[in-house]
mmCIF file of C-alpha atoms in Angstrom:
data_model
loop_
_atom_site.group_PDB
_atom_site.id
_atom_site.type_symbol
_atom_site.label_atom_id
_atom_site.label_comp_id
_atom_site.label_asym_id
_atom_site.label_seq_id
_atom_site.Cartn_x
_atom_site.Cartn_y
_atom_site.Cartn_z
ATOM 1 C CA MET A 181 145.836 129.380 116.322
ATOM 2 C CA ASP A 182 146.399 132.919 116.731
ATOM 3 C CA VAL A 183 147.724 133.664 119.946
ATOM 4 C CA ASP A 184 146.879 136.609 119.481
ATOM 5 C CA PHE A 185 143.662 136.804 118.368
ATOM 6 C CA LEU A 186 143.111 134.737 121.996
ATOM 7 C CA LEU A 187 144.678 137.199 124.079
ATOM 8 C CA VAL A 188 142.093 140.087 122.838
ATOM 9 C CA ALA A 189 139.003 137.375 123.084
ATOM 10 C CA VAL A 190 140.171 137.337 126.970
ATOM 11 C CA LYS A 191 141.048 140.766 127.299
ATOM 12 C CA ASP A 192 137.342 141.571 125.850
ATOM 13 C CA TYR A 193 135.815 138.602 127.851
ATOM 14 C CA GLY A 194 137.645 137.363 130.858
ATOM 15 C CA TYR A 195 138.124 134.312 131.966
ATOM 16 C CA VAL A 196 135.179 133.174 130.635
ATOM 17 C CA ALA A 197 136.008 133.180 126.732
ATOM 18 C CA LEU A 198 138.217 130.148 127.385
ATOM 19 C CA PHE A 199 135.240 128.508 128.892
ATOM 20 C CA LEU A 200 132.784 129.705 126.068
ATOM 21 C CA TRP A 201 135.721 128.614 123.373
ATOM 22 C CA VAL A 202 136.031 125.295 124.648
ATOM 23 C CA TRP A 203 131.696 124.236 125.309
ATOM 24 C CA LEU A 204 130.120 125.870 122.012
ATOM 25 C CA GLY A 205 133.573 125.198 120.265
ATOM 26 C CA MET A 206 132.404 121.694 120.030
ATOM 27 C CA PHE A 207 129.679 122.898 118.077
ATOM 28 C CA ILE A 208 131.142 125.415 115.934
ATOM 29 C CA ALA A 209 135.025 126.208 116.005
ATOM 30 C CA PRO A 210 137.096 124.622 113.112
ATOM 31 C CA VAL A 211 140.171 124.001 115.395
ATOM 32 C CA PRO A 212 140.927 121.118 116.803
ATOM 33 C CA ASN A 213 140.789 120.898 120.309
ATOM 34 C CA GLU A 214 143.875 120.120 121.076
ATOM 35 C CA VAL A 215 145.594 122.826 119.926
ATOM 36 C CA LEU A 216 143.258 124.560 121.723
ATOM 37 C CA VAL A 217 143.841 124.211 124.727
ATOM 38 C CA SER A 218 147.421 123.976 124.031
ATOM 39 C CA SER A 219 146.847 127.772 123.072
ATOM 40 C CA PHE A 220 145.872 128.199 126.484
ATOM 41 C CA GLY A 221 147.967 127.056 128.210
ATOM 42 C CA PHE A 222 150.512 128.713 126.182
ATOM 43 C CA ILE A 223 149.126 132.100 127.253
ATOM 44 C CA SER A 224 148.755 131.482 130.859
ATOM 45 C CA GLY A 225 151.973 130.469 130.921
ATOM 46 C CA THR A 226 152.921 134.574 130.462
ATOM 47 C CA LEU A 227 150.033 136.278 130.825
ATOM 48 C CA LEU A 228 147.565 134.380 132.983
ATOM 49 C CA HIS A 229 146.577 133.563 136.242
ATOM 50 C CA PRO A 230 147.492 129.469 135.164
ATOM 51 C CA PRO A 231 145.567 127.764 137.759
ATOM 52 C CA LEU A 232 142.333 129.679 137.136
ATOM 53 C CA ALA A 233 142.990 129.442 133.076
ATOM 54 C CA PHE A 234 143.014 125.824 133.558
ATOM 55 C CA ILE A 235 140.007 125.722 135.951
ATOM 56 C CA MET A 236 137.560 127.455 133.119
ATOM 57 C CA THR A 237 139.599 125.464 130.602
ATOM 58 C CA TYR A 238 138.632 122.220 132.163
ATOM 59 C CA SER A 239 135.313 123.502 132.972
ATOM 60 C CA GLY A 240 134.343 124.108 129.045
ATOM 61 C CA ILE A 241 134.848 120.575 128.415
ATOM 62 C CA VAL A 242 133.066 119.556 131.429
ATOM 63 C CA ALA A 243 129.767 121.387 129.660
ATOM 64 C CA SER A 244 130.722 120.358 125.983
ATOM 65 C CA LEU A 245 130.595 116.766 127.212
ATOM 66 C CA THR A 246 127.956 117.307 129.331
ATOM 67 C CA THR A 247 126.024 118.537 126.833
ATOM 68 C CA SER A 248 126.668 116.699 124.070
ATOM 69 C CA PHE A 249 125.137 113.031 126.941
ATOM 70 C CA PHE A 250 122.153 115.115 127.679
ATOM 71 C CA ILE A 251 121.118 115.982 123.916
ATOM 72 C CA GLY A 252 121.208 112.383 123.335
ATOM 73 C CA ARG A 253 118.957 111.105 126.137
ATOM 74 C CA PHE A 254 116.587 114.380 125.134
ATOM 75 C CA ILE A 255 116.773 114.617 122.266
ATOM 76 C CA GLY A 256 118.792 110.748 120.863
ATOM 77 C CA TYR A 257 117.576 110.065 117.688
ATOM 78 C CA PRO A 258 117.068 113.379 115.413
ATOM 79 C CA VAL A 259 120.083 114.817 116.075
ATOM 80 C CA LEU A 260 121.857 111.370 115.080
ATOM 81 C CA GLN A 261 120.312 111.252 112.031
ATOM 82 C CA TRP A 262 121.371 115.754 111.016
ATOM 83 C CA LEU A 263 124.837 114.378 112.607
ATOM 84 C CA GLN A 264 124.451 111.735 110.144
ATOM 85 C CA ARG A 265 123.844 113.951 107.026
ATOM 86 C CA LYS A 266 126.610 116.734 108.664
ATOM 87 C CA GLY A 267 129.101 114.316 107.554
ATOM 88 C CA THR A 268 129.890 112.150 110.351
ATOM 89 C CA ARG A 269 129.049 109.160 109.012
ATOM 90 C CA LYS A 270 132.267 108.030 109.878
ATOM 91 C CA TYR A 271 133.177 109.634 113.556
ATOM 92 C CA ILE A 272 129.516 107.138 114.760
ATOM 93 C CA THR A 273 130.715 104.351 113.472
ATOM 94 C CA ILE A 274 134.355 104.604 115.455
ATOM 95 C CA ALA A 275 132.371 105.482 118.402
ATOM 96 C CA THR A 276 130.157 102.712 117.708
ATOM 97 C CA SER A 277 132.594 100.256 117.214
ATOM 98 C CA LEU A 278 134.711 101.370 120.457
ATOM 99 C CA ILE A 279 131.045 101.328 122.605
ATOM 100 C CA ASP A 280 130.392 97.886 121.608
ATOM 101 C CA LYS A 281 134.529 96.644 122.362
ATOM 102 C CA TYR A 282 135.017 98.290 125.057
ATOM 103 C CA GLN A 283 131.878 98.811 126.256
ATOM 104 C CA THR A 284 131.878 101.634 129.351
ATOM 105 C CA TYR A 285 135.888 101.723 129.208
ATOM 106 C CA SER A 286 135.236 103.843 125.925
ATOM 107 C CA LEU A 287 134.813 106.790 128.046
ATOM 108 C CA SER A 288 138.517 106.352 129.615
ATOM 109 C CA PHE A 289 139.620 106.712 126.556
ATOM 110 C CA SER A 290 138.040 108.208 124.253
ATOM 111 C CA TYR A 291 138.718 112.091 124.593
ATOM 112 C CA PHE A 292 141.836 111.465 123.227
ATOM 113 C CA ILE A 293 140.278 110.544 119.422
ATOM 114 C CA PRO A 294 139.678 113.690 117.506
ATOM 115 C CA GLY A 295 136.588 113.459 115.973
ATOM 116 C CA VAL A 296 134.993 110.864 118.529
ATOM 117 C CA ARG A 297 135.333 112.564 121.407
ATOM 118 C CA ASN A 298 131.222 114.134 121.357
ATOM 119 C CA ILE A 299 129.958 111.655 119.861
ATOM 120 C CA VAL A 300 130.536 108.768 122.567
ATOM 121 C CA PRO A 301 128.609 111.127 125.221
ATOM 122 C CA PHE A 302 125.991 111.969 122.999
ATOM 123 C CA LEU A 303 125.518 107.646 121.813
ATOM 124 C CA TYR A 304 126.003 106.478 125.492
ATOM 125 C CA GLY A 305 123.364 109.491 126.693
ATOM 126 C CA MET A 306 121.060 107.221 124.276
ATOM 127 C CA ARG A 307 121.730 104.412 125.240
ATOM 128 C CA LYS A 308 120.509 105.545 128.808
ATOM 129 C CA LEU A 309 123.381 105.190 130.694
ATOM 130 C CA SER A 310 123.704 106.883 134.399
ATOM 131 C CA PHE A 311 124.745 110.115 134.705
ATOM 132 C CA LEU A 312 127.161 109.313 137.789
ATOM 133 C CA LYS A 313 128.972 106.380 135.005
ATOM 134 C CA PHE A 314 129.132 108.810 132.385
ATOM 135 C CA ALA A 315 130.258 111.752 135.047
ATOM 136 C CA LEU A 316 132.427 109.473 137.018
ATOM 137 C CA LEU A 317 134.568 107.544 133.107
ATOM 138 C CA ALA A 318 134.039 110.552 131.364
ATOM 139 C CA TYR A 319 135.087 113.470 133.642
ATOM 140 C CA SER A 320 138.162 111.920 135.104
ATOM 141 C CA SER A 321 139.876 111.644 131.611
ATOM 142 C CA ALA A 322 139.062 114.820 130.430
ATOM 143 C CA PHE A 323 141.174 115.647 133.049
ATOM 144 C CA VAL A 324 143.917 113.915 132.466
ATOM 145 C CA TRP A 325 143.784 114.837 128.614
ATOM 146 C CA CYS A 326 143.470 118.679 129.735
ATOM 147 C CA SER A 327 146.197 118.447 132.208
ATOM 148 C CA LEU A 328 148.434 117.154 129.747
ATOM 149 C CA PHE A 329 148.353 119.799 126.708
ATOM 150 C CA PHE A 330 147.412 122.683 129.332
ATOM 151 C CA PHE A 331 150.582 122.121 130.769
ATOM 152 C CA SER A 332 152.682 121.141 128.172
ATOM 153 C CA GLY A 333 151.013 124.478 125.879
ATOM 154 C CA MET A 334 152.228 126.431 129.171
ATOM 155 C CA TYR A 335 155.771 124.674 129.343
ATOM 156 C CA PHE A 336 156.604 125.581 126.360
ATOM 157 C CA GLY A 337 154.683 128.517 126.610
ATOM 158 C CA GLN A 338 157.317 130.162 129.289
ATOM 159 C CA PHE A 339 160.460 129.100 126.846
ATOM 160 C CA SER A 340 158.398 131.323 123.847
ATOM 161 C CA GLN A 341 159.953 135.043 124.479
ATOM 162 C CA GLY A 342 162.598 135.717 121.440
ATOM 163 C CA TYR A 343 161.416 132.374 119.760
ATOM 164 C CA PRO A 344 157.262 132.409 119.584
ATOM 165 C CA TRP A 345 156.970 130.207 116.009
ATOM 166 C CA GLU A 346 159.425 128.106 117.376
ATOM 167 C CA SER A 347 158.089 127.378 119.870
ATOM 168 C CA LEU A 348 154.337 126.410 118.505
ATOM 169 C CA VAL A 349 155.407 124.625 116.484
ATOM 170 C CA LEU A 350 157.248 122.468 119.564
ATOM 171 C CA MET A 351 154.306 122.863 121.301
ATOM 172 C CA ILE A 352 152.075 121.288 118.968
ATOM 173 C CA GLY A 353 154.786 118.401 118.013
ATOM 174 C CA ALA A 354 154.682 117.703 121.644
ATOM 175 C CA SER A 355 150.847 117.736 121.852
ATOM 176 C CA LEU A 356 150.851 115.209 119.106
ATOM 177 C CA ILE A 357 153.386 112.605 120.937
ATOM 178 C CA ILE A 358 151.272 113.244 123.754
ATOM 179 C CA LEU A 359 147.830 111.735 122.387
ATOM 180 C CA TYR A 360 149.864 109.209 120.142
ATOM 181 C CA CYS A 361 151.475 107.723 123.740
ATOM 182 C CA GLY A 362 148.538 108.736 125.732
ATOM 183 C CA LEU A 363 145.519 106.275 123.427
ATOM 184 C CA PHE A 364 148.990 103.704 123.319
ATOM 185 C CA LEU A 365 149.123 103.553 127.659
ATOM 186 C CA VAL A 366 145.135 104.399 127.595
ATOM 187 C CA LYS A 367 144.647 101.489 125.391
ATOM 188 C CA LYS A 368 146.897 99.056 126.719
ATOM 189 C CA PHE A 369 145.383 99.507 130.512
ATOM 190 C CA VAL A 370 141.603 98.913 128.866
ATOM 191 C CA THR A 371 142.610 96.088 127.156
ATOM 192 C CA ASN A 372 144.009 94.883 129.804
ATOM 193 C CA LYS A 373 140.799 95.378 132.180
ATOM 194 C CA LEU A 374 138.642 93.607 129.243
ATOM 195 C CA GLU A 375 140.762 90.235 129.085
ATOM 196 C CA GLN A 376 140.798 90.211 133.288
ATOM 197 C CA GLN A 377 137.193 90.708 132.950
ATOM 198 C CA LYS A 378 136.748 87.898 130.771
ATOM 199 C CA GLU A 379 139.320 85.917 133.183
ATOM 200 C CA ARG A 380 137.112 85.883 135.889
ATOM 201 C CA HIS A 381 134.005 85.230 133.555
ATOM 202 C CA HIS A 382 135.586 82.373 132.949
ATOM 203 C CA HIS A 383 136.559 81.051 135.936
#
């Protein structure tokens, strides 16, 4: 992610640029969200107002999840066919497997999986999951994810003086480590929950 390009966008369009970039990025941006949000945090450490930047970034994530959910609910099958033709069949298969195995718990960790994070809400929209249940699980998971990557980026941004490239490399490395640890912990939590449910059914 080109930090200078981000700065120009923020200067021209204000904090709304952060919101639009995250929201519309799910359709058009080739940059992984981990790098994108970490970069927002990176520039917030020195040049932006961190609370406002975080709110706009998280709001963009919520908007992208909500858009995906309602596209699935109201358009559904035609969009699914279009996605399959666009080479996302692998991610659709993974998302479907997660939903079948973990049920709605999959919303608690799917945002941590690149390529799957917006497919899962779309499929739940197609399956007519209640919006309240979707929002409770998906938004809370996205809040944890956004906090981890935004504030890790901001931390490295505060210590980037004189070492911009080294700090960016460290930031990306830390983001990948956080992603791995988050996936491991969430998967363990969800697996334990499912085992507890099975034990209750047996009793």
